[in-house]
PDB file of C-alpha atoms and ligand atoms in Angstrom:
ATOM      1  CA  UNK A1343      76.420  -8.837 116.341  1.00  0.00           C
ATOM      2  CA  UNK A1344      80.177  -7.909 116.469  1.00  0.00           C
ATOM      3  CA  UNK A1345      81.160  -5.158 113.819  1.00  0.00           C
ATOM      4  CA  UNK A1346      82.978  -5.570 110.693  1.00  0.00           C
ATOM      5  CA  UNK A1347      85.987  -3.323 110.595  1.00  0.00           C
ATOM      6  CA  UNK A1348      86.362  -1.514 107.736  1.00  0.00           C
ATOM      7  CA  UNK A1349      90.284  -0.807 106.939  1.00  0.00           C
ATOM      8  CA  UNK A1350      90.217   2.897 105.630  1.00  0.00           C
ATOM      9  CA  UNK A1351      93.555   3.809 103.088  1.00  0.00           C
ATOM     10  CA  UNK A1352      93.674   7.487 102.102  1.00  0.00           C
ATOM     11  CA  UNK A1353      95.249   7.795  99.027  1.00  0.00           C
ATOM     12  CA  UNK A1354      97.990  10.484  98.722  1.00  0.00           C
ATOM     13  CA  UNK A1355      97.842  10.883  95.134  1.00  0.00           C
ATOM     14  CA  UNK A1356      95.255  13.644  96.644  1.00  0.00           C
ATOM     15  CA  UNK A1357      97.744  14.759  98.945  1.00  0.00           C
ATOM     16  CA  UNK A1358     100.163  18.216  98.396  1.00  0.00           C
ATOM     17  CA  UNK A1359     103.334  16.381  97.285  1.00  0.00           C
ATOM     18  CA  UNK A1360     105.425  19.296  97.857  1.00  0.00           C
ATOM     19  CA  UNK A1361     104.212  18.708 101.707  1.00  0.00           C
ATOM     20  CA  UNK A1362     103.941  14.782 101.492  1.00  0.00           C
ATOM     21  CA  UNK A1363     104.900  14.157 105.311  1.00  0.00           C
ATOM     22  CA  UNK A1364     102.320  16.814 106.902  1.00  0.00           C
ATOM     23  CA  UNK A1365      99.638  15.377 104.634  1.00  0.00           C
ATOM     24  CA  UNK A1366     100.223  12.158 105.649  1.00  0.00           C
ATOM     25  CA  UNK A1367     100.340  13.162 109.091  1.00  0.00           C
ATOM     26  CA  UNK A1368      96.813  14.575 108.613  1.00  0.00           C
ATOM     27  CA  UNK A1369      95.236  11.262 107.978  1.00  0.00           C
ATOM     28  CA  UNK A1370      97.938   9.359 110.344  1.00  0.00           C
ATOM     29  CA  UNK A1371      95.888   9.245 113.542  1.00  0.00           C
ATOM     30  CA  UNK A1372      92.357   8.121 111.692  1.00  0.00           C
ATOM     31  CA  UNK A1373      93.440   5.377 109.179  1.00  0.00           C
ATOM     32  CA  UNK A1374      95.400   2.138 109.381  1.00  0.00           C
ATOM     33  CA  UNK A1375      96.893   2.038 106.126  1.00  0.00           C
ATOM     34  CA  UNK A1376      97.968   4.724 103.052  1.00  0.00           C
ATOM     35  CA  UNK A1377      97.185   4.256  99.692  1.00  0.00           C
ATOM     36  CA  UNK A1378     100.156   5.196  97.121  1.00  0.00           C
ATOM     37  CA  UNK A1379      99.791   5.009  93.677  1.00  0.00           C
ATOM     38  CA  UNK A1380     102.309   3.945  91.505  1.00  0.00           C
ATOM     39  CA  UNK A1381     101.670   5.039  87.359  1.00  0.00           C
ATOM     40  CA  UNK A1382     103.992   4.200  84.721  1.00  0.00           C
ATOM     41  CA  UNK A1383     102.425   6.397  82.125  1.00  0.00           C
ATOM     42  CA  UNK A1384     102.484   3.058  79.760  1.00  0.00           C
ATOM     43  CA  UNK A1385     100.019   0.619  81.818  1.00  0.00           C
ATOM     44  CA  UNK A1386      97.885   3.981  83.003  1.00  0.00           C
ATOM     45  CA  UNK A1387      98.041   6.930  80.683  1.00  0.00           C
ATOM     46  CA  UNK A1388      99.820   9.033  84.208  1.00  0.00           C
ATOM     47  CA  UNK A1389     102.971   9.056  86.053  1.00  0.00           C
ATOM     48  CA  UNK A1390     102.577   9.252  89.787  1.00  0.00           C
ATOM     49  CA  UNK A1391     105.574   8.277  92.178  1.00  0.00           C
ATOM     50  CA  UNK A1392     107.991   5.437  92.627  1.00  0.00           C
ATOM     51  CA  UNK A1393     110.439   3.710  95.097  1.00  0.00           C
ATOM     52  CA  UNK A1394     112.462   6.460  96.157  1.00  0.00           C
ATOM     53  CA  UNK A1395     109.341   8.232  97.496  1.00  0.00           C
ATOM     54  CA  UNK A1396     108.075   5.149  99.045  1.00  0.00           C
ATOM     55  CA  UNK A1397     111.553   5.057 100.888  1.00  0.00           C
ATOM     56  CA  UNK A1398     110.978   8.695 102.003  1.00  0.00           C
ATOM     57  CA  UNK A1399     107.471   7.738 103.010  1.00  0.00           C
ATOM     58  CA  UNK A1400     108.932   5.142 105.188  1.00  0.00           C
ATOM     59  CA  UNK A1401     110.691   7.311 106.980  1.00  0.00           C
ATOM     60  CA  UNK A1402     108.548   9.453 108.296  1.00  0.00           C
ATOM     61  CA  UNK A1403     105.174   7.288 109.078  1.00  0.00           C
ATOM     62  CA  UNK A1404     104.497   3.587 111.089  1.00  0.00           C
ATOM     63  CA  UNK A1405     101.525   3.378 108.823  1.00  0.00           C
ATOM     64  CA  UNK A1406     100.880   0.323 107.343  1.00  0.00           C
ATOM     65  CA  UNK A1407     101.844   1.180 103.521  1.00  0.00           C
ATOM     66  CA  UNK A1408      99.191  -0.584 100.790  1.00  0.00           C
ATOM     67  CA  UNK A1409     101.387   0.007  97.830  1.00  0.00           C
ATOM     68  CA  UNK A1410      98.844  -0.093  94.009  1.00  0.00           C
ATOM     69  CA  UNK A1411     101.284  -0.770  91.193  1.00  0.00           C
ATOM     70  CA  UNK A1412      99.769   0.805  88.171  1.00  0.00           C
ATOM     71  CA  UNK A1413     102.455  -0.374  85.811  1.00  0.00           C
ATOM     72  CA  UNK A1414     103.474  -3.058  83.386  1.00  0.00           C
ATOM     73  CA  UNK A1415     105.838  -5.804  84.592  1.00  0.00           C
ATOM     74  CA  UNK A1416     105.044  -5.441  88.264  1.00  0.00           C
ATOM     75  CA  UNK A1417     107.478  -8.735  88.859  1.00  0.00           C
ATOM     76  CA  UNK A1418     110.499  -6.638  88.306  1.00  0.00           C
ATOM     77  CA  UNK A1419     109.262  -4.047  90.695  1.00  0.00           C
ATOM     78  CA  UNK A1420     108.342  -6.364  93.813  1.00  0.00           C
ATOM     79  CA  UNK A1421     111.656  -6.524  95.191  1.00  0.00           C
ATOM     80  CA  UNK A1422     112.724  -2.701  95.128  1.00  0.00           C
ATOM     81  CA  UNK A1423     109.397  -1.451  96.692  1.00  0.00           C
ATOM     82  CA  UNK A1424     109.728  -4.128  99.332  1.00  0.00           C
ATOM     83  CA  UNK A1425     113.091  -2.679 100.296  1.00  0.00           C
ATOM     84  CA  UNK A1426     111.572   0.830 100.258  1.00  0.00           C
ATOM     85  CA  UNK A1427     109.476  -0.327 102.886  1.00  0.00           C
ATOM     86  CA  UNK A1428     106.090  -1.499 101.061  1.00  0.00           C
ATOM     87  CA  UNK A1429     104.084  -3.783 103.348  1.00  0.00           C
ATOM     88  CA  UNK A1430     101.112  -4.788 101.128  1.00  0.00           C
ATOM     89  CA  UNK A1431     101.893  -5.014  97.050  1.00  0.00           C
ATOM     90  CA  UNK A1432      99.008  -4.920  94.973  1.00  0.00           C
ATOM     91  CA  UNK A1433      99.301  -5.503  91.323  1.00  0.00           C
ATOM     92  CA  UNK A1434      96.785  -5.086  88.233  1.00  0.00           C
ATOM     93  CA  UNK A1435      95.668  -8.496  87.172  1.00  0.00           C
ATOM     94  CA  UNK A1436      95.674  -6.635  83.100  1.00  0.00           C
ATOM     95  CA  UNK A1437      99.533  -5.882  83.377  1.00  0.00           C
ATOM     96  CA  UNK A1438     101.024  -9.233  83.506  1.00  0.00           C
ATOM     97  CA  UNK A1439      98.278 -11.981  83.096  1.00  0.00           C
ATOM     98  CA  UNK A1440     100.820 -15.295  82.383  1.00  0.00           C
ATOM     99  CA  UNK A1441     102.463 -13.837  85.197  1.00  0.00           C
ATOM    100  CA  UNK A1442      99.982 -13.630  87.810  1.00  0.00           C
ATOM    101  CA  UNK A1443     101.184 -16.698  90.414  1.00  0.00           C
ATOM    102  CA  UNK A1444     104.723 -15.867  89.709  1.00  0.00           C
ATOM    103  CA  UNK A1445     104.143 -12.226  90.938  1.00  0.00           C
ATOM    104  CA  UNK A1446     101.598 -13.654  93.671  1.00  0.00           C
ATOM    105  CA  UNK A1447     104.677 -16.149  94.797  1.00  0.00           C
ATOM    106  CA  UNK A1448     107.520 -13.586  94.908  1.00  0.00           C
ATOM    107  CA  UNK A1449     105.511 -11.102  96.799  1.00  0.00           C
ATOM    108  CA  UNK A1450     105.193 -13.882  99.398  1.00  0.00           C
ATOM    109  CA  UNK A1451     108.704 -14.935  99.079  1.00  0.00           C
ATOM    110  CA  UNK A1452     109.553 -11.637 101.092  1.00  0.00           C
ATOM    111  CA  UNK A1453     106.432 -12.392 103.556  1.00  0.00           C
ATOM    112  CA  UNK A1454     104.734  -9.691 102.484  1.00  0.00           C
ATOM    113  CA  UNK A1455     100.832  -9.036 101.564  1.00  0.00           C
ATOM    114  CA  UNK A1456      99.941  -9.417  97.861  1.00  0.00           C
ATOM    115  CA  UNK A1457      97.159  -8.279  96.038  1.00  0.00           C
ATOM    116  CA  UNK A1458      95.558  -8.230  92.810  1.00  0.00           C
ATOM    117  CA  UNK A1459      93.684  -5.577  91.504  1.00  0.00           C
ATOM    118  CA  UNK A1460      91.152  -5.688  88.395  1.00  0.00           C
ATOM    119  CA  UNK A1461      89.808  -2.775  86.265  1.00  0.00           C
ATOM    120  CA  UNK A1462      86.017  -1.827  85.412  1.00  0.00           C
ATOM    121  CA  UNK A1463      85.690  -3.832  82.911  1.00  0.00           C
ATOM    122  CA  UNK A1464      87.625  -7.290  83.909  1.00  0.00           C
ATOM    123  CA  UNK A1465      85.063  -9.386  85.214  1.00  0.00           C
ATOM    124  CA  UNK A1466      85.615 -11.748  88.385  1.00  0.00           C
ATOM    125  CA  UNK A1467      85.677 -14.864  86.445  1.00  0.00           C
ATOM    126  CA  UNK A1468      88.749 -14.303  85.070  1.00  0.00           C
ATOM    127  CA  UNK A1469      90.674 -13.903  88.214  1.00  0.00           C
ATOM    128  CA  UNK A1470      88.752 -16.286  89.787  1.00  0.00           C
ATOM    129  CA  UNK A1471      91.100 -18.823  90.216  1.00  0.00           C
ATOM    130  CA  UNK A1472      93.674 -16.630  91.886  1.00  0.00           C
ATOM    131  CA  UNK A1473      91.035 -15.094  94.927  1.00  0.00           C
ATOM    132  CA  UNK A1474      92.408 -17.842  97.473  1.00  0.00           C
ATOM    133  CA  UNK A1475      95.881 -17.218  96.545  1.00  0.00           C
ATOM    134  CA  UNK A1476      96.269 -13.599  97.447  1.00  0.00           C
ATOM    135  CA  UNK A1477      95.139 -11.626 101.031  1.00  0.00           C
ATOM    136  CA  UNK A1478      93.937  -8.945  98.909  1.00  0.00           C
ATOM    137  CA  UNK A1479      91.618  -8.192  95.843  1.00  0.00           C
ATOM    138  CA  UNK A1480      90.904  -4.263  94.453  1.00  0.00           C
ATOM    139  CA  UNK A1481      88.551  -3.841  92.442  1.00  0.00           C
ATOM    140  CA  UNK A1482      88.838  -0.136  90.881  1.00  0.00           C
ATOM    141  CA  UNK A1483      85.416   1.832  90.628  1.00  0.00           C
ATOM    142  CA  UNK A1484      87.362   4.275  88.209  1.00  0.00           C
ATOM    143  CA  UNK A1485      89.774   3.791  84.848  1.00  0.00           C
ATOM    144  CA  UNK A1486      92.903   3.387  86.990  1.00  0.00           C
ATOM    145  CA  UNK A1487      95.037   7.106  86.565  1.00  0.00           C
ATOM    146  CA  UNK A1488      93.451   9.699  87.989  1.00  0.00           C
ATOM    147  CA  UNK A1489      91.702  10.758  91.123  1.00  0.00           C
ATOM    148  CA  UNK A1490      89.009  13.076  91.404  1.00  0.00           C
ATOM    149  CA  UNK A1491      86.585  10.683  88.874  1.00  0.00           C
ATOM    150  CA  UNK A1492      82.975   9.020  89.389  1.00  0.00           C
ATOM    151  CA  UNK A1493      82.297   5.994  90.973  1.00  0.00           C
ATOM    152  CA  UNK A1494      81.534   3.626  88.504  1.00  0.00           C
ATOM    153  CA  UNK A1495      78.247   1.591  90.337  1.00  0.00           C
ATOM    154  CA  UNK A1496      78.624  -1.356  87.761  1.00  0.00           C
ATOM    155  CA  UNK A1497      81.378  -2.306  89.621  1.00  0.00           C
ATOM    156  CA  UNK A1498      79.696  -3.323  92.787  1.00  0.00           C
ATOM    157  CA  UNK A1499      78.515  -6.299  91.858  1.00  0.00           C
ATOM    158  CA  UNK A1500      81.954  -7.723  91.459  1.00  0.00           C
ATOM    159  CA  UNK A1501      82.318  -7.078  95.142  1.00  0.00           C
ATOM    160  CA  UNK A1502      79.462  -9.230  96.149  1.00  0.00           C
ATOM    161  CA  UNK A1503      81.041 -12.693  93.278  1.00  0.00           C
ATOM    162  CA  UNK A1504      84.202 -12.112  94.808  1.00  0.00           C
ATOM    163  CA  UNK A1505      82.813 -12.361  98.724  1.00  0.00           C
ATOM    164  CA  UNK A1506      80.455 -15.440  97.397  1.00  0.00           C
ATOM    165  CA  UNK A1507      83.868 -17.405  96.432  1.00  0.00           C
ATOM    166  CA  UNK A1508      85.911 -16.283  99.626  1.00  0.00           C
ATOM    167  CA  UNK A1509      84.650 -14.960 102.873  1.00  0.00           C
ATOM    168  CA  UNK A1510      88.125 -13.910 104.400  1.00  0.00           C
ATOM    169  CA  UNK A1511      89.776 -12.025 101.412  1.00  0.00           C
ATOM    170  CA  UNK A1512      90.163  -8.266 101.922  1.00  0.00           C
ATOM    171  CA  UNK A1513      87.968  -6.655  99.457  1.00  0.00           C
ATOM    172  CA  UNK A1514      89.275  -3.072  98.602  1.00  0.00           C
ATOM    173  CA  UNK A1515      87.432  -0.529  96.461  1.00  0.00           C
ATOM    174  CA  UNK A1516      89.375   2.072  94.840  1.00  0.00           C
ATOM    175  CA  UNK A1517      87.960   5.225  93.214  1.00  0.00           C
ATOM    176  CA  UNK A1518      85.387   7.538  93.461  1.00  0.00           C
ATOM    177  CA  UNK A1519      85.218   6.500  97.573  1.00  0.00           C
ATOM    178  CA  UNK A1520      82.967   9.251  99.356  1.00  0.00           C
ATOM    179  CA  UNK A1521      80.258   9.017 102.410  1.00  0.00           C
ATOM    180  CA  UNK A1522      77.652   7.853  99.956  1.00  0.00           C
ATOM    181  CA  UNK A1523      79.188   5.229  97.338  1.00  0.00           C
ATOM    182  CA  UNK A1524      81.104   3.758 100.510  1.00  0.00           C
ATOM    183  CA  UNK A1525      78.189   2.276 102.019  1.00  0.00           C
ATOM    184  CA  UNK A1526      77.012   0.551  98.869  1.00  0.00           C
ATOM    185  CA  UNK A1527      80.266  -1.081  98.807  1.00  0.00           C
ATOM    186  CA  UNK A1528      80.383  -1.983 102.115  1.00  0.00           C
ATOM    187  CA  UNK A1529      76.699  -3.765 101.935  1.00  0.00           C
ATOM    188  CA  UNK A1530      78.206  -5.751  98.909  1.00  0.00           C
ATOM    189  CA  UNK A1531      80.629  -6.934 101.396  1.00  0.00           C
ATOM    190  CA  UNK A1532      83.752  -4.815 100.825  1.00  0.00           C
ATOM    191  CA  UNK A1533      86.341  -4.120 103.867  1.00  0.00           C
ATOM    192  CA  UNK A1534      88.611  -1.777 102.791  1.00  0.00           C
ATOM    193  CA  UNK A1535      88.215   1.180 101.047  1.00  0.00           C
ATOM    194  CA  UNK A1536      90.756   3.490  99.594  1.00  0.00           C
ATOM    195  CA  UNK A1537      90.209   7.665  99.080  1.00  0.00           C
ATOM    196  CA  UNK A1538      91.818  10.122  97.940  1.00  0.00           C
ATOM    197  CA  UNK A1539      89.815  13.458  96.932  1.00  0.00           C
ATOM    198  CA  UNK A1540      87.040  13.337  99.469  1.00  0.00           C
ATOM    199  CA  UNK A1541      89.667  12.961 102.537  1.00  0.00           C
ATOM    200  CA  UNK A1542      91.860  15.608 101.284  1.00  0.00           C
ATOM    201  CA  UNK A1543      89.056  17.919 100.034  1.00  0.00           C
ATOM    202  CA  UNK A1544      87.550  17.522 103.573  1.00  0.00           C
ATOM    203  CA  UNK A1545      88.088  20.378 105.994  1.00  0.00           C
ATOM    204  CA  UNK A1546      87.560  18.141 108.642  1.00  0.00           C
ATOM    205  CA  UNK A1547      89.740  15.025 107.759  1.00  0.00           C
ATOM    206  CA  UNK A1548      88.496  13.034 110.624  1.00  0.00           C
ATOM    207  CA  UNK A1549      84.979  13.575 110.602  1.00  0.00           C
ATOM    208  CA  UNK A1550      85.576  12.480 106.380  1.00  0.00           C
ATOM    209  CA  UNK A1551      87.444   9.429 107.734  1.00  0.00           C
ATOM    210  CA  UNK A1552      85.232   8.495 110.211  1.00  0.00           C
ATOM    211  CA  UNK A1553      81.953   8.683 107.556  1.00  0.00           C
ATOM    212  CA  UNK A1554      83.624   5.851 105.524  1.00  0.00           C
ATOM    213  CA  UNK A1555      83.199   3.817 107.935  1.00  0.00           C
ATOM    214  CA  UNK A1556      79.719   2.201 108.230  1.00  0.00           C
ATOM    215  CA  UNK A1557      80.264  -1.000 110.613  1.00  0.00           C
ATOM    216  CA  UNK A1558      77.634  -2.668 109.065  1.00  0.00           C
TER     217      UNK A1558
HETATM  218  C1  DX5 B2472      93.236   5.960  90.672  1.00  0.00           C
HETATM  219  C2  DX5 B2472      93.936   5.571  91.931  1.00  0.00           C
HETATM  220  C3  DX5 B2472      93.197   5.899  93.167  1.00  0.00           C
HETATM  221  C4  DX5 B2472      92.904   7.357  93.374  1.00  0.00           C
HETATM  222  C5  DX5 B2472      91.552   7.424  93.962  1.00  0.00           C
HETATM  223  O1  DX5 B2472      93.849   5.363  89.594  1.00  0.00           O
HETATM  224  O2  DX5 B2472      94.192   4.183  91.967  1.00  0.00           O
HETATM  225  O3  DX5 B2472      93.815   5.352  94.329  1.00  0.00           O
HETATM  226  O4  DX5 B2472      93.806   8.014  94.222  1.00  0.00           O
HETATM  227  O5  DX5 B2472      91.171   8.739  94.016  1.00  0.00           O
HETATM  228  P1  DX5 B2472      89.706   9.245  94.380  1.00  0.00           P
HETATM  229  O6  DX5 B2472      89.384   8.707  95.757  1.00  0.00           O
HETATM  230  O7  DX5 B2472      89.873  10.711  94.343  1.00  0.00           O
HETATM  231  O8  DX5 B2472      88.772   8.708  93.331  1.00  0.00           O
HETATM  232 ZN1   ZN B2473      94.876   3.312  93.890  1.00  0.00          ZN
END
């Protein structure tokens, strides 16, 4: 049976920012894609980074760069973190819900990868009708703000609804990612998942990579 690939996105908000560019060159060699995490302190009670980092990011890595708005509004934002070099804009489905396809269609408009993320307690019927409209659904397994918190198992189940309508969507998890709640995502029928504190915590970064990846 051919393996699944799992797409692996370290998230920096674990990463030194004083020393952003040799963090990311820590994970650069193992992972596709890095995780940034945008916080308003209004839609998430934390502020995190914005464009002008993601412009510095850029700069300095080929990586593809999976870009999780946190904030409220996420429209007005679409543009300026495309410029900055964003390749994949994912946006929380609770910060703008009569806004949803517009957001979806001007992510596109700049053929770029949109996604739509939904917190623990949003259930998959409510985005439902928006899964074949995007390349990309999150589904957090944490209260959105903070690294470093539990995996909420609950959560899993929304993995397997959301495969059962759509068997080509990416499916990324995002919080609380280690060796052993990646597998039960991955079994649910998840493909990407995003970390933060167990790759950075990891004194071997590749061998902590590498474990996230089941190929199931
Ligand atoms: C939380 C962020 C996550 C965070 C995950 O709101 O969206 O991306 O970095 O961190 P860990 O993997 O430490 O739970
Ligand atoms: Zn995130």
């Amino acid at each position: 049976m051919e393996k699944k690939k799992i797409i692996i996105s370290p998230s920096i908000l674990s990463a030194d920012f004083a020393n952003l560019e040799a963090d990311i060159k820590k994970v650069e060699p193992y992972a596709p894609w890095l995780h940034i995490d945008v916080m308003d302190g209004h839609f998430v009670p934390n502020i995190s980074i914005g464009v002008p980092v993601v412009k510095s990011i850029r700069k300095v890595t080929k990586l593809f760069l999976d870009t999780h708005l946190m904030i409220e509004n996420p429209i007005n934002y679409v543009e300026p973190f495309i410029s900055a070099g964003s390749d994949l804009i994912t946006f929380h489905y609770e910060a703008c819900r009569d806004r949803v396809i517009e957001t979806i269609e001007k992510i596109k408009s700049f053929n770029k990868m949109a996604g739509l993320s939904i917190k623990p307690k949003t259930s998959v019927d409510e985005i439902k009708q928006y899964i074949n409209l995007v390349d990309l659904i999150l589904v957090m397994s944490v209260e959105p703000g903070f690294g470093g918190q539990k995996f909420i198992e609950e959560c899993t189940n929304k993995i397997s609804q959301i495969r059962a309508l759509n068997k080509d969507v990416i499916i990324q998890v995002d919080g609380g990612i280690n060796d052993k709640t990646a597998k039960l995502c991955i079994e649910k029928g998840a493909n990407s998942l995003v970390a933060g504190n167990y790759i950075y915590s990891a004194n071997d970064i590749k061998k902590a990579i590498s474990e996230l990846d089941f190929n199931i």
